[in-house]
CSV table of C-alpha atoms and ligand atoms in Angstrom, one decimal:
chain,number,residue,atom,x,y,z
A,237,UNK,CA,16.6,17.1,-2.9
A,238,UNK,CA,13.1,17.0,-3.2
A,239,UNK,CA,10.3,17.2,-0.1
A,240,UNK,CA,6.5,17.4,-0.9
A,241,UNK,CA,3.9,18.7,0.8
A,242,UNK,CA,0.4,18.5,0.3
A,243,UNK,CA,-1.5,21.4,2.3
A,244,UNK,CA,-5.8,20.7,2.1
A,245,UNK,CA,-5.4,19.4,-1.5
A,246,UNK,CA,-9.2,18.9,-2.8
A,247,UNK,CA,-10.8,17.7,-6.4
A,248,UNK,CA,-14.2,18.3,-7.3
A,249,UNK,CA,-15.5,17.2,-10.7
A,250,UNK,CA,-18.5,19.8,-11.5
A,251,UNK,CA,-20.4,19.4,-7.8
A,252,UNK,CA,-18.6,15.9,-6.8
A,253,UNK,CA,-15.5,16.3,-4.7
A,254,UNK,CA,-13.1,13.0,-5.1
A,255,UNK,CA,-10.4,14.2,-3.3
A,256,UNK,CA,-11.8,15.7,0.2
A,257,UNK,CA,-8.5,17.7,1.6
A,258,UNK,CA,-5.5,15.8,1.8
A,259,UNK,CA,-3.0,17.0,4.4
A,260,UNK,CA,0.7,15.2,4.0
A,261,UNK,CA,4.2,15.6,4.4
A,262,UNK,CA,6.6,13.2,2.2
A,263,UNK,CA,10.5,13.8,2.8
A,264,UNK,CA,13.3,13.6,0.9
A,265,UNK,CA,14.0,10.1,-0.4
A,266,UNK,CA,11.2,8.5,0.7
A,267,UNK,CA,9.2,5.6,-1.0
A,268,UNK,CA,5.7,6.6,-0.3
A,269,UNK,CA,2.5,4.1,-0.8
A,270,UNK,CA,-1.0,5.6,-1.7
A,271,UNK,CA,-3.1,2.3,-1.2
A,272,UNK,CA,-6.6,2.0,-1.2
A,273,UNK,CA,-9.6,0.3,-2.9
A,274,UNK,CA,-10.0,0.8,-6.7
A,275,UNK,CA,-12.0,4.4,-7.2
A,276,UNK,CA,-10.7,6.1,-3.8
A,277,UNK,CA,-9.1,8.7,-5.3
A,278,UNK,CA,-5.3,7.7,-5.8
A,279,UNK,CA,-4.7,8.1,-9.4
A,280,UNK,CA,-6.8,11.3,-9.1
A,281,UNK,CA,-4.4,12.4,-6.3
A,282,UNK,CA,-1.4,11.9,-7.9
A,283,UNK,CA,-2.1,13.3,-11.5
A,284,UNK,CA,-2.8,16.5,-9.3
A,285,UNK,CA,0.7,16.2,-7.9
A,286,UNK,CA,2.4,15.4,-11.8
A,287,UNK,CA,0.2,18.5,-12.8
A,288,UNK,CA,-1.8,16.5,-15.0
A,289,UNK,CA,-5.3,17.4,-13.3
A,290,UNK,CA,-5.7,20.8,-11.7
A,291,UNK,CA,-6.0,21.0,-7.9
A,292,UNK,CA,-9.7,22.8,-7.3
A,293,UNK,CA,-8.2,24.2,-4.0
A,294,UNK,CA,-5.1,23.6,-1.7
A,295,UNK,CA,-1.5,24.2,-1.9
A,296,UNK,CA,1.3,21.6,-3.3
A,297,UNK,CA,4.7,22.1,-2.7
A,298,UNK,CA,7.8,21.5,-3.7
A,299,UNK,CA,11.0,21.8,-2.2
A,300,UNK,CA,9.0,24.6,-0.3
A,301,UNK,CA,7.5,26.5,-3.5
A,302,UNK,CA,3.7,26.2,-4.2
A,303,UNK,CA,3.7,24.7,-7.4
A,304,UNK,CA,0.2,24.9,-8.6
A,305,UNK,CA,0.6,27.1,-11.4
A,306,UNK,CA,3.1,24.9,-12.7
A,307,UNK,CA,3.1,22.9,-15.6
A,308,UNK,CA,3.5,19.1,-15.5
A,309,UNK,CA,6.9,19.2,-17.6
A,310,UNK,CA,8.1,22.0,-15.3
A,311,UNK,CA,7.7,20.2,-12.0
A,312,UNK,CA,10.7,18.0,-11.8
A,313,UNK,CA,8.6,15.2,-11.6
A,314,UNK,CA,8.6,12.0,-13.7
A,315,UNK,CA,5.6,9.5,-13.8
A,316,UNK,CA,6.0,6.1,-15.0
A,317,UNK,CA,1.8,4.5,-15.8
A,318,UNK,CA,0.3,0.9,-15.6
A,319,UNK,CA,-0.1,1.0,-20.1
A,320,UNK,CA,3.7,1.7,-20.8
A,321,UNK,CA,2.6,3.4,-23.4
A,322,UNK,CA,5.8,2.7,-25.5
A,323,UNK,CA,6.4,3.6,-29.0
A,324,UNK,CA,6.3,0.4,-31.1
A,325,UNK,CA,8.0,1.1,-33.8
A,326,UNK,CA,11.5,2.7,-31.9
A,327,UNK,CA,13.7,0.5,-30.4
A,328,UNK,CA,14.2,0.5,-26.5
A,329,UNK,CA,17.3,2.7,-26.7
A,330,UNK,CA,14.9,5.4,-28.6
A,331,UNK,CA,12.6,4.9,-26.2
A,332,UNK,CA,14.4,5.7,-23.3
A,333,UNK,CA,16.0,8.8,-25.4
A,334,UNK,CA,13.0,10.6,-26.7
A,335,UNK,CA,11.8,12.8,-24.3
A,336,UNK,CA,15.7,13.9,-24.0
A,337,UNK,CA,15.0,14.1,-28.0
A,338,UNK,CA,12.3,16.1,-27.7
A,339,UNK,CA,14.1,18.3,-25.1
A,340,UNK,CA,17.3,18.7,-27.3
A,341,UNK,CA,20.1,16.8,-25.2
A,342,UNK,CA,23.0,16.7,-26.9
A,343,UNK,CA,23.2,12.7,-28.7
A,344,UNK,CA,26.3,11.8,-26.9
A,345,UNK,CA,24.3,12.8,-23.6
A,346,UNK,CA,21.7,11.5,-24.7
A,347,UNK,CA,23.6,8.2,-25.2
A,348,UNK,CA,25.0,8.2,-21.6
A,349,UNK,CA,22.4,8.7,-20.0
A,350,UNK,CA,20.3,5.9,-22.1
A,351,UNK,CA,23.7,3.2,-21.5
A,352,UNK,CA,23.1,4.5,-17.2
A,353,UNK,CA,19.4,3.5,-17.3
A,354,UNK,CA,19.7,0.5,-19.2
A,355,UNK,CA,22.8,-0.9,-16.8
A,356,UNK,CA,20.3,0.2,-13.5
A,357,UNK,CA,17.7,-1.6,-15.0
A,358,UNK,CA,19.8,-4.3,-16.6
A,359,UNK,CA,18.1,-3.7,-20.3
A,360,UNK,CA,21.6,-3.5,-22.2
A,361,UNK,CA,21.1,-6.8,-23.7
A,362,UNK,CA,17.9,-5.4,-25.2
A,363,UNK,CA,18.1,-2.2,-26.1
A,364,UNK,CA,17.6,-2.2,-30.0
A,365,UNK,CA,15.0,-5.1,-29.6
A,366,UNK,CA,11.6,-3.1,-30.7
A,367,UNK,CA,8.8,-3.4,-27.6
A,368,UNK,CA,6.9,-6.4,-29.2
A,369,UNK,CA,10.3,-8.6,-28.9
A,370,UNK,CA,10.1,-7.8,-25.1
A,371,UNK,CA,8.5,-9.7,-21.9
A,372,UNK,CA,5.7,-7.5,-19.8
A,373,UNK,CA,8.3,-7.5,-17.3
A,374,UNK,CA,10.7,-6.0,-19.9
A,375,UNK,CA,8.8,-3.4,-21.1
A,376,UNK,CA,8.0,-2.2,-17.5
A,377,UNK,CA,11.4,-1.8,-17.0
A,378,UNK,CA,11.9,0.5,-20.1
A,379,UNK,CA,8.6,2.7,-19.0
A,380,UNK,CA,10.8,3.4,-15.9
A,381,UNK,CA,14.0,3.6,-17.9
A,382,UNK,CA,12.2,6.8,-20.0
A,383,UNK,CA,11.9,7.7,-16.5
A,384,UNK,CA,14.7,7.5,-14.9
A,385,UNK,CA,16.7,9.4,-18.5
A,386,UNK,CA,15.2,12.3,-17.1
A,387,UNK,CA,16.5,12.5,-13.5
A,388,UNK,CA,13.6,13.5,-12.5
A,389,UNK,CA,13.2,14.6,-8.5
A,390,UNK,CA,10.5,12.5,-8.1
A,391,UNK,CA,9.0,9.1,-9.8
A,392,UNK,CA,5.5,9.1,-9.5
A,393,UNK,CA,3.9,5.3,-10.1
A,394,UNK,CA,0.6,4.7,-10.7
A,395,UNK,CA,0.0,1.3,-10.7
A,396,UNK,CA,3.0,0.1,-12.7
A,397,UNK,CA,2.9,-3.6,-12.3
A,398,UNK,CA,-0.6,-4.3,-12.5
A,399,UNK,CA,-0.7,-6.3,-16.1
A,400,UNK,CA,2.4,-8.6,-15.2
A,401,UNK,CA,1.4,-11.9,-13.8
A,402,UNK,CA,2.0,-12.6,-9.9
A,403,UNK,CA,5.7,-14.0,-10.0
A,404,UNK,CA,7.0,-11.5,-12.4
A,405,UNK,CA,5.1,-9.2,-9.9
A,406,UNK,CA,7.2,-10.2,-6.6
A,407,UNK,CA,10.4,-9.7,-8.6
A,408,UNK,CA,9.5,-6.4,-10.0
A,409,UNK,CA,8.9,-5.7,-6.1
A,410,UNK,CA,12.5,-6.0,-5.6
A,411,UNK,CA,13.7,-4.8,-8.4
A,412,UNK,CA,11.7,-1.1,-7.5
A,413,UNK,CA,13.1,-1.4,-4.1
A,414,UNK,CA,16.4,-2.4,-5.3
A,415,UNK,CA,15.9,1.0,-7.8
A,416,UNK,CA,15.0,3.3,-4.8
A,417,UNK,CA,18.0,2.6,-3.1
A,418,UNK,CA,20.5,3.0,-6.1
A,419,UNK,CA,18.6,6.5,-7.4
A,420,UNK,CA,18.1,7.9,-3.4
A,421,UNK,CA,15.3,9.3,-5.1
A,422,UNK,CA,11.8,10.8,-3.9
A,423,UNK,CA,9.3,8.2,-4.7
A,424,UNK,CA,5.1,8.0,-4.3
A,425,UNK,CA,3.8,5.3,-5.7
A,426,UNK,CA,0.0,4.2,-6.1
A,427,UNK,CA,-1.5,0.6,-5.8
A,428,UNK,CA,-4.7,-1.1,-4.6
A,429,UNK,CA,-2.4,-3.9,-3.4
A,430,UNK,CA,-1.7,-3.9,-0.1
A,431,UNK,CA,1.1,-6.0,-0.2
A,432,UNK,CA,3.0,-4.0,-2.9
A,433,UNK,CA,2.5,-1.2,0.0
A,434,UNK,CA,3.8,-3.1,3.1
A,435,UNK,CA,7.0,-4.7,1.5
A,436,UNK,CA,8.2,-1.7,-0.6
A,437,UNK,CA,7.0,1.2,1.4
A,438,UNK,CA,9.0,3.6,4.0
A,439,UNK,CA,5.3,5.3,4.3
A,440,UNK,CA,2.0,3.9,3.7
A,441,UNK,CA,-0.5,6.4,3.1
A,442,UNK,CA,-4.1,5.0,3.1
A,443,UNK,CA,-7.1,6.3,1.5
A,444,UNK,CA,-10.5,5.5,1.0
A,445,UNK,CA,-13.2,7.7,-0.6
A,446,UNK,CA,-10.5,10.6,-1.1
A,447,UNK,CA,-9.4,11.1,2.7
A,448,UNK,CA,-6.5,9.5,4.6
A,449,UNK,CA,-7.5,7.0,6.8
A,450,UNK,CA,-3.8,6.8,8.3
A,451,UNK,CA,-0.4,7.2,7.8
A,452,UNK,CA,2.5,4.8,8.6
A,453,UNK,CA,5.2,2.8,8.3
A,454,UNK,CA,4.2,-1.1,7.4
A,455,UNK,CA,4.5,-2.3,10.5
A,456,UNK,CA,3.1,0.6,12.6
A,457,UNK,CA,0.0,0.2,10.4
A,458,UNK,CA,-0.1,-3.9,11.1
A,459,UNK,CA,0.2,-3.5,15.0
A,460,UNK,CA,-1.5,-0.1,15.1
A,461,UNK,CA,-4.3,0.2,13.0
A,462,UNK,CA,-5.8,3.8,13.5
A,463,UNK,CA,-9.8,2.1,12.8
A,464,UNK,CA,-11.7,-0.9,11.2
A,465,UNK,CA,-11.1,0.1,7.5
A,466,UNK,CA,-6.9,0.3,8.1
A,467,UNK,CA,-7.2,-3.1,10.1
A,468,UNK,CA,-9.2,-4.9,7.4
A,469,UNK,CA,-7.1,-3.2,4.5
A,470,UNK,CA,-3.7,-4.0,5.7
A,471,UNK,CA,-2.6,-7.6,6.2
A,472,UNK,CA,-3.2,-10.8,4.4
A,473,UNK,CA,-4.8,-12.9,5.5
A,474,UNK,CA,-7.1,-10.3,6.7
A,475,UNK,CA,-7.9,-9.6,10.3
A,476,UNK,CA,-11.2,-12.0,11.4
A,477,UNK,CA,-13.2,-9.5,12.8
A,478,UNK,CA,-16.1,-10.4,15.7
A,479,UNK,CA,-19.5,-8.7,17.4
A,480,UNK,CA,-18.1,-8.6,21.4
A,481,UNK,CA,-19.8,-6.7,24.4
A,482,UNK,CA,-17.9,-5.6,27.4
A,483,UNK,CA,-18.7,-7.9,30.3
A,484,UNK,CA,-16.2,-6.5,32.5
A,485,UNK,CA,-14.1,-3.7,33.1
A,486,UNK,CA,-10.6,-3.9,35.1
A,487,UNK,CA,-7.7,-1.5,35.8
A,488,UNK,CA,-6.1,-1.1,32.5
A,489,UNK,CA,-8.0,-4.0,30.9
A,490,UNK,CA,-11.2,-5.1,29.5
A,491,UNK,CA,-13.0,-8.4,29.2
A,492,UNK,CA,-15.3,-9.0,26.6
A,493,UNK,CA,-18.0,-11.4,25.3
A,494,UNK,CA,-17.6,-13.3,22.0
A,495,UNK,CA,-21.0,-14.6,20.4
A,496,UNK,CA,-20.9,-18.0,21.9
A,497,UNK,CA,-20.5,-16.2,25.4
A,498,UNK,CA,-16.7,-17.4,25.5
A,499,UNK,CA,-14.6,-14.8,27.2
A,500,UNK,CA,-11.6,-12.8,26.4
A,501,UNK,CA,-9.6,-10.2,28.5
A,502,UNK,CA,-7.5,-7.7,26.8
A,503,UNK,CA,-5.4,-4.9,27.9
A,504,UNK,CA,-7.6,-1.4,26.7
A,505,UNK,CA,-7.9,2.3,27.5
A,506,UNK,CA,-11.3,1.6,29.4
A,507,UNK,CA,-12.7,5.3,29.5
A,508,UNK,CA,-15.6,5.7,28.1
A,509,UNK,CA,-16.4,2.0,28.0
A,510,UNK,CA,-18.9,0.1,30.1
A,511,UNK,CA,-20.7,-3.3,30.8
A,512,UNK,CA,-22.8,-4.5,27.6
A,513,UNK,CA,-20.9,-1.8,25.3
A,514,UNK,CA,-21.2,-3.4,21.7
A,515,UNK,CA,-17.6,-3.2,19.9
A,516,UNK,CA,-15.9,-5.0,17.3
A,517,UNK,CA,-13.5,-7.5,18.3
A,518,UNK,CA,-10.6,-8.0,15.6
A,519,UNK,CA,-8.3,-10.8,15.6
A,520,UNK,CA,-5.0,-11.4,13.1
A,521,UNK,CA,-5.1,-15.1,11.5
A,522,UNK,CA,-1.8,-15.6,13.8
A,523,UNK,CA,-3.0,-14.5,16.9
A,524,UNK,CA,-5.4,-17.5,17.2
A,525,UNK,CA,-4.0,-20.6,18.0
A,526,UNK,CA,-4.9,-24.8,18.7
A,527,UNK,CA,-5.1,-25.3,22.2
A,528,UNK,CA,-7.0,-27.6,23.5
A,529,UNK,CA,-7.4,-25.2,26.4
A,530,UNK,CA,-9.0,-23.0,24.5
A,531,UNK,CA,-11.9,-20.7,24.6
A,532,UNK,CA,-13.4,-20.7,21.2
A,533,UNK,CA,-14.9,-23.7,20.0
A,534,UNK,CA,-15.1,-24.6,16.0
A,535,UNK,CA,-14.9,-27.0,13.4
A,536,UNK,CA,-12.6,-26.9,10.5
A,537,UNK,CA,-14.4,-26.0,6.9
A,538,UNK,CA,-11.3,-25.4,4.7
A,539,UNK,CA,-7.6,-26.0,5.0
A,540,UNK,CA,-5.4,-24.2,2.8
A,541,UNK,CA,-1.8,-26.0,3.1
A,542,UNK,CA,0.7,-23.8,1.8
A,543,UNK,CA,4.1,-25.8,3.2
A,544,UNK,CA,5.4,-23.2,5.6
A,545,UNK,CA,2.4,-22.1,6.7
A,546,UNK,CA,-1.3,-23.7,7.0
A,547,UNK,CA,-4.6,-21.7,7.2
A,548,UNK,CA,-7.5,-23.2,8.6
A,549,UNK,CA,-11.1,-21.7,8.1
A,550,UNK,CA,-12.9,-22.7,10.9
A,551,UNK,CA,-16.6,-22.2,11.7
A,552,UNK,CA,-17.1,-20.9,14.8
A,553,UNK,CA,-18.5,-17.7,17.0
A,554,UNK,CA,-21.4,-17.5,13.9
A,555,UNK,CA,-18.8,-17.6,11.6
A,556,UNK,CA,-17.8,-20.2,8.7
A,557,UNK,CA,-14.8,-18.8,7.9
A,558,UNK,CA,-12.7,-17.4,11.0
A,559,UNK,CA,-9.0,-17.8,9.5
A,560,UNK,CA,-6.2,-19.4,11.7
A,561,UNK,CA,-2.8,-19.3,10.5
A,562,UNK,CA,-0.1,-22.0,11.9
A,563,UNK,CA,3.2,-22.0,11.4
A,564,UNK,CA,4.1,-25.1,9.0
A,565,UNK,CA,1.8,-28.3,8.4
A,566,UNK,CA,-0.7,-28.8,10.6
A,567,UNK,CA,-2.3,-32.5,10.6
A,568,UNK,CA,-5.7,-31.2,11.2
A,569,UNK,CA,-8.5,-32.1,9.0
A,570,UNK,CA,-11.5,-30.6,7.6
A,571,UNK,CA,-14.8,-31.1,9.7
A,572,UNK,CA,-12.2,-32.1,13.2
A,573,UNK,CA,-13.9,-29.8,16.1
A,574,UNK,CA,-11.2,-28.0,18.0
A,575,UNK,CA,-10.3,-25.8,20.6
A,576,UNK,CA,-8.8,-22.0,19.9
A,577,UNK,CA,-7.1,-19.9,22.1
A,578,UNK,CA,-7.0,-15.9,21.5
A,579,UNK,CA,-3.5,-14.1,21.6
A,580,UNK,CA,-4.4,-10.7,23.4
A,581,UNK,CA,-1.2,-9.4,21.7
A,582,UNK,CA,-2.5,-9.4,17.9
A,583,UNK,CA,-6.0,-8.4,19.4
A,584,UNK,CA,-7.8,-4.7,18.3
A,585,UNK,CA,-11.1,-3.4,19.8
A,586,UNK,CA,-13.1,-1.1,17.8
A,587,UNK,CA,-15.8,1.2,18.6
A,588,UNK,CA,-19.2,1.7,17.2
A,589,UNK,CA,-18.1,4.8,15.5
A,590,UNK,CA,-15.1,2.6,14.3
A,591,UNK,CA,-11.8,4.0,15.9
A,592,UNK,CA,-9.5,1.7,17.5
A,593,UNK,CA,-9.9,1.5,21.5
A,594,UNK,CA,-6.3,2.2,22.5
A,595,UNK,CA,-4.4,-0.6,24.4
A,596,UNK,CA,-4.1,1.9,26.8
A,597,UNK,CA,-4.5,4.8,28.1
A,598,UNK,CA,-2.5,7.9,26.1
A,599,UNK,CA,-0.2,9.5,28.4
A,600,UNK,CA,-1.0,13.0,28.9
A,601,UNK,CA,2.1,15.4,27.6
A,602,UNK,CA,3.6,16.6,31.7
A,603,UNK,CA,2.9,20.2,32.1
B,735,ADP,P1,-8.3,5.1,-8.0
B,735,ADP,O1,-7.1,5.5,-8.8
B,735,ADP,O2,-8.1,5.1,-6.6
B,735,ADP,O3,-9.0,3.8,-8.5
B,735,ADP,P2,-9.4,7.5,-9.3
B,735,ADP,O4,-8.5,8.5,-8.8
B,735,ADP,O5,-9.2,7.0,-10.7
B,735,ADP,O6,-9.4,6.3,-8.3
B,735,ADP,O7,-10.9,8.0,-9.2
B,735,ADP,C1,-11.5,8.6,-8.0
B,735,ADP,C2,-12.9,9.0,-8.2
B,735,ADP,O8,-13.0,10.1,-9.1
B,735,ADP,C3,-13.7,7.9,-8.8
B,735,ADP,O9,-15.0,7.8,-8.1
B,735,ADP,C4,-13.9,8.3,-10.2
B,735,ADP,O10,-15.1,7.8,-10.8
B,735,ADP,C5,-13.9,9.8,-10.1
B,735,ADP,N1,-13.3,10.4,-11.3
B,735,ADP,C6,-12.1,10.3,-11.9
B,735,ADP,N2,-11.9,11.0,-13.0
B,735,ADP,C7,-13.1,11.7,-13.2
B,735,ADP,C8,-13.6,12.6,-14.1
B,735,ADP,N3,-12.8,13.1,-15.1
B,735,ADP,N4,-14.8,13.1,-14.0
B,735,ADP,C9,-15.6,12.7,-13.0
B,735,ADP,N5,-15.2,11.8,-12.0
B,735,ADP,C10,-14.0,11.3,-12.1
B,736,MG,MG1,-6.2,4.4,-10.4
């Protein structure tokens, strides 16, 4: 059992705050994302949650007790870094063992717990191989092994797969997902990659400049971006994002005017909006389409074939690199003019002050 919550959590180093009151819940056995660009506060964040920095003011709980006050080896928690920091010259088992060592665990203990971790993270082949006679992907596994030793209530990750290389990174994906489910532990993890958050998360948490810009599962955060920042952060490719005004306002909907004039009608929340607003127009790679029907007109500058997919960079509305993605191989060429046509369904409108303008309008709770 192990619930979190973090109640106005704030860092200041000397007169600069980094982490500006961070207000979360995380339940029991959830794999939590922080993601964020590289300096917004998430390492910072969770070394105040490990009890490695102190929190300037704010209350951390666990399992409903403020923990504070308490020491980092005293919280129940177990962090697992982007160095492994292993010991060279032990062996993997001793690795995995020593902080049971250190904490006097019986050896035959000691020894189970060791053979557990190792058959969870399939290292028994390895385990009196010394860390140089490992992969990166290897010695990963046995930073979390000296983790998981410990049955900790939560892991805490901070970047752990950084260093490997990007197909050793996709398996150890898997492999953490794959752990979460086995261990039906609590789990935050911390990464500047946003796809590392949307295909192991239950919870993304985004931050930027040490506030939460939103909370949410993957998918809630894709179709339901809270502002600009969230919708630009989370997907890949990312959302193409376009200067509009309103040129007309309808019941439930809203038309607006790309750069070249061409027109698009969307459904929107259309309070507080009016003719010649200025908003931000965002469109997902998938949500534009060929059709010679059309209302955008380009011409293609790149074309990326990747066999299932093809993305097309296409000059067009100002723009020399508004992305198109199409299922499978599309014959088109570089420098062909054609015709796009906008999906209103993968379509977000942003305000000047950059919050999302609601689909529509938010129903008002019945007295
Ligand atoms: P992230 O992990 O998201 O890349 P960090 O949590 O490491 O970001 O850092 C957040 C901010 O806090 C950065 O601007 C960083 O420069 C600042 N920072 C981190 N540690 C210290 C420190 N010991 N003293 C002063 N500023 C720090
Ligand atoms: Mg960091």
């Amino acid at each position: 059992m192990a619930t979190l919550s973090l109640r106005n959590l704030k860092k200041a180093y000397g007169p600069v705050e980094v982490i500006k009151g961070i207000n979360l819940d995380i339940v029991d056995r959830e794999f939590v994302v922080f993601v964020g660009p590289s300096g917004c506060g998430k390492s910072t964040l969770l070394r105040m949650i490990a009890g490695l920095e102190e929190i300037t003011s704010g209350e951390l709980m666990i399992d409903e007790k403020r923990v504070n006050e308490v020491g980092p080896a005293d919280r129940g928690l177990a962090m697992v870094f982007q160095s492994y920091a292993l010991y060279p010259h032990m062996t993997v088992a001793q690795n995995m063992g020593f902080a049971l060592r250190l904490a006097k665990v019986p050896k035959t203990e000691r020894d189970a717990k060791v053979a557990e971790a190792a058959r969870i993270l399939q290292l028994g082949p390895y385990l009196e191989r010394k860390p140089k006679d490992l992969s990166g992907g290897q010695r990963q596994r046995v930073a979390i092994g000296r983790a998981i030793v410990r049955d900790p209530k939560v892991f805490l990750f901070d970047e752990p797969l950084s260093n490997l290389d990007a197909a050793l990174r996709g398996q150890m994906r898997i492999e953490l997902s794959r752990l979460h489910d086995d261990l039906n532990a609590t789990m935050i993890y911390v990464t500047h990659d946003q796809i590392e958050a949307m295909t192991m998360a239950d919870k993304i948490v985004v931050l930027q400049a040490g506030r939460i810009e939103q909370v949410g599962s993957p998918l809630e955060l894709y179709h339901n971006p809270a502002n600009l920042f969230v919708a630009g952060f989370i997907g890949s490719p990312r959302m193409n994002m376009l200067p509009v005004t309103v040129s007309g306002i309808g019941p439930g909907s809203v038309e607006v005017a790309l750069p070249s004039g061409a027109r698009v009608l969307l459904p929107a929340d259309t309070g507080g909006l009016h003719d010649g607003l200025a908003l931000t127009l965002g469109i997902r790679p998938e949500a534009l389409r060929l059709d010679p029907a059309g209302q955008i007109t380009g011409e293609v500058m790149l074309v990326e074939r990747l066999g299932g997919l093809t993305l097309l960079h296409v000059g067009a509305e100002g723009r020399d690199d508004l992305i198109v993605q199409i299922e499978g191989s599309s014959p088109v060429e570089m420098h062909q003019h054609v015709q796009l046509a906008v999906e209103y369904t993968g379509c977000h409108l942003f305000g000047a002050d950059g919050l999302t303008i609601q689909k529509q309008a938010l129903q008002t709770a019945a007295a």
